[in-house]
mmCIF file of C-alpha atoms in Angstrom:
data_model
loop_
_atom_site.group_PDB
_atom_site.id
_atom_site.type_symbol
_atom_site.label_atom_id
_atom_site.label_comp_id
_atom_site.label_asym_id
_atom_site.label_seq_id
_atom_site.Cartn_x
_atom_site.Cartn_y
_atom_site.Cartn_z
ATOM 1 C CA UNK A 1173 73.146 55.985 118.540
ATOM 2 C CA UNK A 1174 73.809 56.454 114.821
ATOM 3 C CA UNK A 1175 74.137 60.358 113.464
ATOM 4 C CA UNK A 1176 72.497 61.408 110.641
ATOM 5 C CA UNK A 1177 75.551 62.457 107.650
ATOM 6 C CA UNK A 1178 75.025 64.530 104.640
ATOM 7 C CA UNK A 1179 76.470 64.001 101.301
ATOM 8 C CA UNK A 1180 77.314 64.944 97.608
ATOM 9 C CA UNK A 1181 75.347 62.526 95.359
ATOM 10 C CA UNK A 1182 77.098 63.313 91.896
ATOM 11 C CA UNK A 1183 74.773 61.653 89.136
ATOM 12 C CA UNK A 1184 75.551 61.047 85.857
ATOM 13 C CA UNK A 1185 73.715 62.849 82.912
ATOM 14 C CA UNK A 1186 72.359 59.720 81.365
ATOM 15 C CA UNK A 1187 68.958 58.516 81.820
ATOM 16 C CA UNK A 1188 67.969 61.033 84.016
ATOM 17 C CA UNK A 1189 64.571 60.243 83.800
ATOM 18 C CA UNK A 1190 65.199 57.337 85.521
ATOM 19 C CA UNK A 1191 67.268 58.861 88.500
ATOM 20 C CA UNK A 1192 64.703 59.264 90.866
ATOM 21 C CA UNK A 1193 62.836 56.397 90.420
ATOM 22 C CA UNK A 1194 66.303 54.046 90.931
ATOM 23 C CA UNK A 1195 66.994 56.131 93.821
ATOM 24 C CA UNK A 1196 63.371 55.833 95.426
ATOM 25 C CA UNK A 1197 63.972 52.087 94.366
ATOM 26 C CA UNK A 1198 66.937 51.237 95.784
ATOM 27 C CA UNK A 1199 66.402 52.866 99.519
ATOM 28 C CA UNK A 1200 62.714 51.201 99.458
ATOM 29 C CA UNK A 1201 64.716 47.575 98.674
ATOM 30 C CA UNK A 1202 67.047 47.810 101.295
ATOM 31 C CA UNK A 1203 64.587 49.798 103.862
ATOM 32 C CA UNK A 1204 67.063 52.777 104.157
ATOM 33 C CA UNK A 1205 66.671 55.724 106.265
ATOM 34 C CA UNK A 1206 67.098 58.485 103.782
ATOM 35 C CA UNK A 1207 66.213 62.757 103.869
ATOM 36 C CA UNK A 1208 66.899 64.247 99.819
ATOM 37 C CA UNK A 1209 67.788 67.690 100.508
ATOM 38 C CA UNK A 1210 67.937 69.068 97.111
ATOM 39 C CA UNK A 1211 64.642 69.673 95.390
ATOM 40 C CA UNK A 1212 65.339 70.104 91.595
ATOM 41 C CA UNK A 1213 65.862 66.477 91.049
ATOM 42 C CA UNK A 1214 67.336 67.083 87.193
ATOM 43 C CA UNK A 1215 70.788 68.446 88.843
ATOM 44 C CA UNK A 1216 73.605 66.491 88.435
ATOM 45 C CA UNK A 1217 74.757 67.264 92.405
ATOM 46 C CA UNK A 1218 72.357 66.133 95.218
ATOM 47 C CA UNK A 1219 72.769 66.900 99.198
ATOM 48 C CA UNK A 1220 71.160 64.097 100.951
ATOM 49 C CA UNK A 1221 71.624 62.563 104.573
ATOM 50 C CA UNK A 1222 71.433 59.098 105.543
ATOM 51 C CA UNK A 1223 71.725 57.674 108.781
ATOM 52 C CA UNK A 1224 74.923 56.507 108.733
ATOM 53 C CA UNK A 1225 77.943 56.137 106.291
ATOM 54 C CA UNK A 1226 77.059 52.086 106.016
ATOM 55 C CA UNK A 1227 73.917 53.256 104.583
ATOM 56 C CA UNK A 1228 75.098 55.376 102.240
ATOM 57 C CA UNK A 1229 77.517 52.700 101.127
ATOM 58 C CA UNK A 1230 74.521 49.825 101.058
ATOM 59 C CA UNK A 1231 72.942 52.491 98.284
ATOM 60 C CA UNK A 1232 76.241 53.253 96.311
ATOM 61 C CA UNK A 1233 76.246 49.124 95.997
ATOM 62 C CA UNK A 1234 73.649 49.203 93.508
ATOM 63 C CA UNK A 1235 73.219 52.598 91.589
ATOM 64 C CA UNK A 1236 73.818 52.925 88.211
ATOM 65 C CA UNK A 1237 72.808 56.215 87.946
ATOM 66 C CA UNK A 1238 75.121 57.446 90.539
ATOM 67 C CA UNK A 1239 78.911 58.888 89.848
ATOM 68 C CA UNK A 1240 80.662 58.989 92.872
ATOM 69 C CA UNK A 1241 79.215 59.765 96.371
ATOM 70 C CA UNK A 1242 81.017 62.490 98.912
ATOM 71 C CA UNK A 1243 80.691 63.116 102.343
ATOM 72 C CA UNK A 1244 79.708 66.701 102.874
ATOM 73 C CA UNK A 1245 81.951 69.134 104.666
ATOM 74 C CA UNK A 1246 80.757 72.474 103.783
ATOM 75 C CA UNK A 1247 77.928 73.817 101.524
ATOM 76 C CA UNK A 1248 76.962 77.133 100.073
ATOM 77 C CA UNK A 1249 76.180 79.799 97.052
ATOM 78 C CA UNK A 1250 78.830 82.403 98.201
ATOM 79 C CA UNK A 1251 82.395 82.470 98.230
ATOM 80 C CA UNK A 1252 83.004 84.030 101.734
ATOM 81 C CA UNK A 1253 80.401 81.893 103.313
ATOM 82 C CA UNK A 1254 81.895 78.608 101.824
ATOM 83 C CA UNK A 1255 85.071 78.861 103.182
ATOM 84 C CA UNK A 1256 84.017 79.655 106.871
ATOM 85 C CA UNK A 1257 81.802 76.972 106.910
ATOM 86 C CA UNK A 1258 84.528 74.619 105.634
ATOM 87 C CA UNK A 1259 86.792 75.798 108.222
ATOM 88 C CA UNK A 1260 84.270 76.104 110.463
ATOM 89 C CA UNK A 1261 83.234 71.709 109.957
ATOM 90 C CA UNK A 1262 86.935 70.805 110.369
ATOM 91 C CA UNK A 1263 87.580 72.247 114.069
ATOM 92 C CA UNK A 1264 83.911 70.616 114.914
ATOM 93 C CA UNK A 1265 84.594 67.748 113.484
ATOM 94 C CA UNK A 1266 88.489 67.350 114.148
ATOM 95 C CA UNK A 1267 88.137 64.102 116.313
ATOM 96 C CA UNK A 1268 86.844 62.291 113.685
ATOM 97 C CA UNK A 1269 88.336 63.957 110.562
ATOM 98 C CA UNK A 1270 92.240 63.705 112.049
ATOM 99 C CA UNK A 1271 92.719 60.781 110.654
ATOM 100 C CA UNK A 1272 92.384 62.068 106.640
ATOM 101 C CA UNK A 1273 94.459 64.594 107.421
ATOM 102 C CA UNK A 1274 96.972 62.405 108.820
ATOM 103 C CA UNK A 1275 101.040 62.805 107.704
ATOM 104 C CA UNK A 1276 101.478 59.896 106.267
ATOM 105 C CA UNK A 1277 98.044 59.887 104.816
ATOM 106 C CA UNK A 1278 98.709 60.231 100.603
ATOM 107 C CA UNK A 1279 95.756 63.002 99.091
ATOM 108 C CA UNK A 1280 94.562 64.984 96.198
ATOM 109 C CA UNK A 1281 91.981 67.722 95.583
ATOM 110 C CA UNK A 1282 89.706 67.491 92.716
ATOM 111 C CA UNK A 1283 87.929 70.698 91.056
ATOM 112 C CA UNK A 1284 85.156 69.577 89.309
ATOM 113 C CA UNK A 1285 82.713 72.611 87.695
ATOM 114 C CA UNK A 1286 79.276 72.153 85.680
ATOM 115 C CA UNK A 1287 78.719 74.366 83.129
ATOM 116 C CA UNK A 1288 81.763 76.088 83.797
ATOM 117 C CA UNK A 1289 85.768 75.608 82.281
ATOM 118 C CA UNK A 1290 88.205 76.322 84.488
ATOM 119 C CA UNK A 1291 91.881 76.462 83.154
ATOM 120 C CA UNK A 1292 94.703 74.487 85.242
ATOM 121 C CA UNK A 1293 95.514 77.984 86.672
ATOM 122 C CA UNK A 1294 92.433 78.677 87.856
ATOM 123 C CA UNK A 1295 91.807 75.300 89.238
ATOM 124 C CA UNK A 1296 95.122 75.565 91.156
ATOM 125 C CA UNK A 1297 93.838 78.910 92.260
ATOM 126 C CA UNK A 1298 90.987 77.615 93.905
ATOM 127 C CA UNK A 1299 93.084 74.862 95.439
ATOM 128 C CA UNK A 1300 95.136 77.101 97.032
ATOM 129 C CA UNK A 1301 92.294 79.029 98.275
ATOM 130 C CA UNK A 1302 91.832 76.264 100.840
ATOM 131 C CA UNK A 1303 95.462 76.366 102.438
ATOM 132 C CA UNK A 1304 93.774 76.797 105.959
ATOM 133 C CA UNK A 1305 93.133 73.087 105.568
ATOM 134 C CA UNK A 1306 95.605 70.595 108.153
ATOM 135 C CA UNK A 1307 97.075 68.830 105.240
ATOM 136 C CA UNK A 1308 99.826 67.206 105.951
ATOM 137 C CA UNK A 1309 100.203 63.950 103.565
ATOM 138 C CA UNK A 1310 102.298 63.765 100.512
ATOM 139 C CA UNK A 1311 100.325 64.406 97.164
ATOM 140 C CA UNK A 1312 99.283 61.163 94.739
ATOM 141 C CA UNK A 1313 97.152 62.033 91.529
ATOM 142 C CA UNK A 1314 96.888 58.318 90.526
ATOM 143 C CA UNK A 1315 96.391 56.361 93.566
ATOM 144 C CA UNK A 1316 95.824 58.943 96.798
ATOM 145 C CA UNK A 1317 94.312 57.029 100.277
ATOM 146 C CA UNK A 1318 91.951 60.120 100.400
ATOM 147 C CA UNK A 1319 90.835 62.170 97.922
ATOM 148 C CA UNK A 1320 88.631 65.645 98.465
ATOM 149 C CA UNK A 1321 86.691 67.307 95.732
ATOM 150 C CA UNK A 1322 85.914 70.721 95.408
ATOM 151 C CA UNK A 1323 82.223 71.603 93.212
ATOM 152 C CA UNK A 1324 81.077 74.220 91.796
ATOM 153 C CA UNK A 1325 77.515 73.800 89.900
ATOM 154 C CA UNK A 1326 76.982 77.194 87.846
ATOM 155 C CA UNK A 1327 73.055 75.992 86.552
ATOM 156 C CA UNK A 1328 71.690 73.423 83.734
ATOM 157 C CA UNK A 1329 71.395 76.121 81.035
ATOM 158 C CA UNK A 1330 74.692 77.183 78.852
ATOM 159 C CA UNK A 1331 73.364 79.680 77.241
ATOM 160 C CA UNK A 1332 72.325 81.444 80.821
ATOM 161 C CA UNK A 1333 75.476 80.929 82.734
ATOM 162 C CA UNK A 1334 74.692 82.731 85.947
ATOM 163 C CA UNK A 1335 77.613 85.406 87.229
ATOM 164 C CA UNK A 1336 78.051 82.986 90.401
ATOM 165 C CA UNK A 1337 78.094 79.602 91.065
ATOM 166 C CA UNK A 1338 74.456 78.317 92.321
ATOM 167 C CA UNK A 1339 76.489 75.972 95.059
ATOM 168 C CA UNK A 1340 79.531 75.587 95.818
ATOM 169 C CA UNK A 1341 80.701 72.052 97.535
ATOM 170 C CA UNK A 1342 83.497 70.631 98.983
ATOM 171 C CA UNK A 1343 83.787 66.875 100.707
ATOM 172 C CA UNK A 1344 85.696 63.687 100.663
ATOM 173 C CA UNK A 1345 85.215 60.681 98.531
ATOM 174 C CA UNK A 1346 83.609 57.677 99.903
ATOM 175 C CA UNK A 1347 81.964 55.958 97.010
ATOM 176 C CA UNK A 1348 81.590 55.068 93.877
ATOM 177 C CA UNK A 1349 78.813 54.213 92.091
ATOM 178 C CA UNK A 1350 78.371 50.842 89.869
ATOM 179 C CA UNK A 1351 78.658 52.563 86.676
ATOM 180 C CA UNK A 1352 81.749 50.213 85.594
ATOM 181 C CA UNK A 1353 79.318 47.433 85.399
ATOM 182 C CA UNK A 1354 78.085 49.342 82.080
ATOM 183 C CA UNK A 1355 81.247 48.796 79.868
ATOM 184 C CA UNK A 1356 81.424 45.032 81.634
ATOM 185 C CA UNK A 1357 77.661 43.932 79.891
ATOM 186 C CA UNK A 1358 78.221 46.001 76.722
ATOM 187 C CA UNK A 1359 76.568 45.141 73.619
ATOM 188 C CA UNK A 1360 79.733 45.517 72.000
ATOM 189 C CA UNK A 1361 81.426 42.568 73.252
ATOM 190 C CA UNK A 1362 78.114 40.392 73.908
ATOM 191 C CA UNK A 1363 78.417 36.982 72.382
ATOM 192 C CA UNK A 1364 74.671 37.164 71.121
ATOM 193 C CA UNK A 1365 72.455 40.349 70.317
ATOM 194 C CA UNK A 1366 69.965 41.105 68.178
ATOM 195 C CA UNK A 1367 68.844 44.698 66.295
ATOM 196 C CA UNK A 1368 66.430 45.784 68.919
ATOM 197 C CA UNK A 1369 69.334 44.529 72.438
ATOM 198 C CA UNK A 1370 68.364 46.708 75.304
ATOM 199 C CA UNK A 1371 71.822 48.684 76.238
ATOM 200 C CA UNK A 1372 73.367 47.662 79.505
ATOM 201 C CA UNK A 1373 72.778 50.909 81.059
ATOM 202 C CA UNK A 1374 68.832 50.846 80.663
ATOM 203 C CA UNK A 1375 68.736 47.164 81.378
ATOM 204 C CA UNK A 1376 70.516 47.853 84.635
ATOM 205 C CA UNK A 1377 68.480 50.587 85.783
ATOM 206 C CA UNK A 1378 65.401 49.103 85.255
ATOM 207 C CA UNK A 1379 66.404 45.866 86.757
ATOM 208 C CA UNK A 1380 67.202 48.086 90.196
ATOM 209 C CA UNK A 1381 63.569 49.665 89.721
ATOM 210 C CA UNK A 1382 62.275 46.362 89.747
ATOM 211 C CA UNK A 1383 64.207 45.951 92.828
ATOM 212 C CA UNK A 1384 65.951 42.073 92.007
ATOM 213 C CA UNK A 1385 68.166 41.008 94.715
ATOM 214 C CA UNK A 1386 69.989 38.277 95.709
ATOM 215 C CA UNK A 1387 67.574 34.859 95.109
ATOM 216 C CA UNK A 1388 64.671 36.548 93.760
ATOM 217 C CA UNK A 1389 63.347 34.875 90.753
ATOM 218 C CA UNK A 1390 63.034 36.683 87.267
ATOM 219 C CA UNK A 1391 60.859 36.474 84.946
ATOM 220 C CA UNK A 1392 60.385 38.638 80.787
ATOM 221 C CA UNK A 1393 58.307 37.583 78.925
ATOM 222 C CA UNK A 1394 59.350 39.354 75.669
ATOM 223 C CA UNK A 1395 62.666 38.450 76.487
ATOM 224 C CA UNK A 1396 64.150 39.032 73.040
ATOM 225 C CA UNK A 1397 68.259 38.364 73.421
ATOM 226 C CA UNK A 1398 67.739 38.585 77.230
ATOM 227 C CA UNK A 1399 69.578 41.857 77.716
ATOM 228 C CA UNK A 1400 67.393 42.405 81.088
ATOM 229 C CA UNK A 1401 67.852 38.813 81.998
ATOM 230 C CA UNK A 1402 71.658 39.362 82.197
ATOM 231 C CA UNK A 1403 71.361 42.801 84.472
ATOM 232 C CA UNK A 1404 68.937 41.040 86.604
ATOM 233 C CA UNK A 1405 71.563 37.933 87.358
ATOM 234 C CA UNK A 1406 73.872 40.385 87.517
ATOM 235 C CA UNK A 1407 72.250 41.641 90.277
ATOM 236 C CA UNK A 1408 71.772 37.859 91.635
ATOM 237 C CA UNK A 1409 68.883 36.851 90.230
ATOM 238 C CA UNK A 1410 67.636 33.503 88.788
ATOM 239 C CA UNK A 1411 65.959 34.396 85.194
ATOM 240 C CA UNK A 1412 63.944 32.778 82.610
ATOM 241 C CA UNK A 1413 62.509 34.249 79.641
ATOM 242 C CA UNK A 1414 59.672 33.721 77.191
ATOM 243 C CA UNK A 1415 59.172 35.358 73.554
ATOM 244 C CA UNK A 1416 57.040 34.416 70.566
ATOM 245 C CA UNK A 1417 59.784 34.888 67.869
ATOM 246 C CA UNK A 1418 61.305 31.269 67.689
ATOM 247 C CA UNK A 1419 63.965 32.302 65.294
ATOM 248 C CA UNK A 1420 65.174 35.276 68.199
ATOM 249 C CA UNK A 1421 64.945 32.899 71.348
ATOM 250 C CA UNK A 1422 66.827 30.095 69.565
ATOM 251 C CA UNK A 1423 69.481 32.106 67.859
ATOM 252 C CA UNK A 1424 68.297 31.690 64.414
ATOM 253 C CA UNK A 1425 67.877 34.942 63.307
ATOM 254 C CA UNK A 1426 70.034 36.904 60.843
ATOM 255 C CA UNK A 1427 73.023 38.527 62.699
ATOM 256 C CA UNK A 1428 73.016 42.067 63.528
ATOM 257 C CA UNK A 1429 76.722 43.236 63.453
ATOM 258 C CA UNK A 1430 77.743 44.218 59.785
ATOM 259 C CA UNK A 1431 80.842 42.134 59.847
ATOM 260 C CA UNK A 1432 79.206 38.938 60.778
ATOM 261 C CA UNK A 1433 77.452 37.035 58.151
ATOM 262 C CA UNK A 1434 76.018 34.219 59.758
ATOM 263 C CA UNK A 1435 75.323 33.156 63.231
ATOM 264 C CA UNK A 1436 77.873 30.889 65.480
ATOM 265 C CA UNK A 1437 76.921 27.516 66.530
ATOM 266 C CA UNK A 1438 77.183 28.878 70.266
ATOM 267 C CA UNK A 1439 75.111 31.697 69.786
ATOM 268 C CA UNK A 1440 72.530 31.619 72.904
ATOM 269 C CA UNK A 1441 70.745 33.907 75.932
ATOM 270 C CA UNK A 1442 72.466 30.966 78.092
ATOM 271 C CA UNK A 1443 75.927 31.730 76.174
ATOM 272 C CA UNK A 1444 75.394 35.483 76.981
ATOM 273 C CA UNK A 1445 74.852 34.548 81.189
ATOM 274 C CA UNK A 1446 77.975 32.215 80.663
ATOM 275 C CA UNK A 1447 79.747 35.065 79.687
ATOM 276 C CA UNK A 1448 79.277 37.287 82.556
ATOM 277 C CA UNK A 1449 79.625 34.081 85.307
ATOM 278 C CA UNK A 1450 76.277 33.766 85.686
ATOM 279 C CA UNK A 1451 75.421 30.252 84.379
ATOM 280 C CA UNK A 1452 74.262 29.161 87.483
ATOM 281 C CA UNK A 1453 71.081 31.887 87.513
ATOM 282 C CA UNK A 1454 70.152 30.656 84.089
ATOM 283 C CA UNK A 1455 66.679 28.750 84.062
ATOM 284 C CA UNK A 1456 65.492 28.160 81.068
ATOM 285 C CA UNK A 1457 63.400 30.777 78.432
ATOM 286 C CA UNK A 1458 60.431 29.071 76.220
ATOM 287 C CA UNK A 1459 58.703 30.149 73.163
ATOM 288 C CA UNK A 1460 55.572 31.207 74.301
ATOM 289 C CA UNK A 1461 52.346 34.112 73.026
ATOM 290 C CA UNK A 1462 52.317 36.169 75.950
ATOM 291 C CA UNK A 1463 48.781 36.207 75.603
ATOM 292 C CA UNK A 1464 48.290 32.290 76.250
ATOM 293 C CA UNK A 1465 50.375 32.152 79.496
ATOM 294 C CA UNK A 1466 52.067 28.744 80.050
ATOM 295 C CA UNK A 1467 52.991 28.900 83.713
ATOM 296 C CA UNK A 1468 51.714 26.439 86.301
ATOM 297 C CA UNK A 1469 49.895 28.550 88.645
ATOM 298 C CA UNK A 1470 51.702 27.838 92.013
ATOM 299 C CA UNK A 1471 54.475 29.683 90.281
ATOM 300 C CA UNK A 1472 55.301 32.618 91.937
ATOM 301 C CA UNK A 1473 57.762 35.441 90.364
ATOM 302 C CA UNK A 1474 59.407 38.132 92.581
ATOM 303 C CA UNK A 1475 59.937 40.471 89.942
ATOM 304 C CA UNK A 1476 58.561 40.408 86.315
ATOM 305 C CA UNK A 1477 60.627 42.945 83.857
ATOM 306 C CA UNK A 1478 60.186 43.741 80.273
ATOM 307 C CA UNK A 1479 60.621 46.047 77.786
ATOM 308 C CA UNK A 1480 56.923 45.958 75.735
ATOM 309 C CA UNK A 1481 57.145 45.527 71.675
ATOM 310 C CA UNK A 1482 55.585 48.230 69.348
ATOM 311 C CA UNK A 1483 52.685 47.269 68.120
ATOM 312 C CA UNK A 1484 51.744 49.612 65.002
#
């Protein structure tokens, strides 16, 4: 029978408007068994439990929004009471937490603070608060087997630093989130964009809102460049677009980088899927007045995405 596990969900402060409703997303997608234990959803730190560590990992697949994930070993808003809980969850837990403590397992101990600097010597300090802890491994800073993070979150406000920490946290690194796949799609090295190309990060998120998985098929129809046609193939998709600018959907328009002065040959939404290997979930995209739609009705999309045009 599976055991419920807590962890450290660290988000990153970007979008965070769109944190919960990627998060809600996500565990709805893949039907995951999920309790959020923090309430103030706009903190960079969560506590949640899932079911198991497979579903945690099945969620840290996907997330944009999310950091790096940590199992939980102790949690708590005072000193004392933090570091008798943490020795407190290694002698319960010692049958299944021997192994990261292991001699010849290689470690290192983050300090991470919000809203708070630490110097080196404090951070060592509060390293060396935990010496209690059976390590017995030789230390790696660049490439550890097991790494263990120690949090403290002193509030959202700087200008109303509190005198303690709000939480103090402590676990061991599981996860990371998919947050690399935001420098991999930039704008900055996409063979075809336009003035108004959705950033990778927002065209990822919302393409995990939408829920596109593996198959699905795709559809915008104000596809502009196709910046949400490449997150949703990303995410293994097949994707066709439509847009009423004929000049945008056929790469005719004037270019939008300063040092290029007139568009390449090869310019194309398909070029831009080519790029990122994903030729294969390329369709087609039409022009097309959304208003007028051209679609055979025994079409069927599993997920329509878009990002609207302003009308003034």
């Amino acid at each position: 029978m599976a055991n419920w596990r807590k962890f450290i969900l660290w988000f990153a402060q970007e979008h965070v408007d769109f944190r919960v409703q990627e998060f809600d997303s996500l565990v709805k997608m893949f039907g995951l068994q999920v309790r959020r234990l923090t309430e103030h959803t706009m903190k960079p730190f969560w506590l949640v439990e899932f079911r198991d560590t497979d579903t945690a990992l099945q969620y840290a697949s996907r997330s944009i929004s999310l950091r790096a994930m940590f199992e939980l070993y102790a949690h708590s808003n005072k000193l004392p009471e933090f570091h008798q809980r943490l020795r407190n969850h290694v002698t319960e837990n010692w049958g299944t937490l021997a192994e990261y403590f292991r001699l010849e397992s290689s470690f290192k101990i983050v300090v991470e603070t919000y809203n708070k600097h630490f110097s080196q010597k404090e951070k060592v300090e509060k390293i060396e608060s935990m010496d209690y802890l059976p390590i017995e491994g030789p230390v790696n800073l660049k490439n550890p087997q097991v790494e263990w993070w120690y949090i403290e979150f002193w509030g959202l406000n700087p200008t109303a630093v509190p005198p303690e920490p709000e939480e103090i946290m402590f676990g061991r690194l599981v996860a990371n989130g998919q947050r690399h796949l935001i420098k991999e799609l930039s704008l900055k090295q996409r063979k075809f964009i336009g003035n108004t190309s959705m950033d990778a990060q927002l065209s990822l998120l919302m393409a995990n809102q939408a829920m596109v998985r593996d198959g699905d098929l795709v559809f915008d129809p104000f596809v502009g460049t196709g910046s949400l046609l490449v997150s949703a193939a990303k995410w293994g998709g097949y994707v066709l677009g439509a847009d009423i600018d004929y000049m945008m959907v056929h790469a005719r328009c004037r270019p939008s980088r300063i040092t290029q002065k007139v568009r390449e040959k090869d310019e194309s939404i398909r070029a831009n899927l080519k790029q990122y290997g994903c030729a294969d979930r390329y369709m087609d995209v039409v022009v097309a007045d959304f208003s007028n739609p051209v679609w055979d009705s025994r079409i069927s999309f599993d997920s329509i995405i878009t990002d609207l045009p302003l009308v003034i």
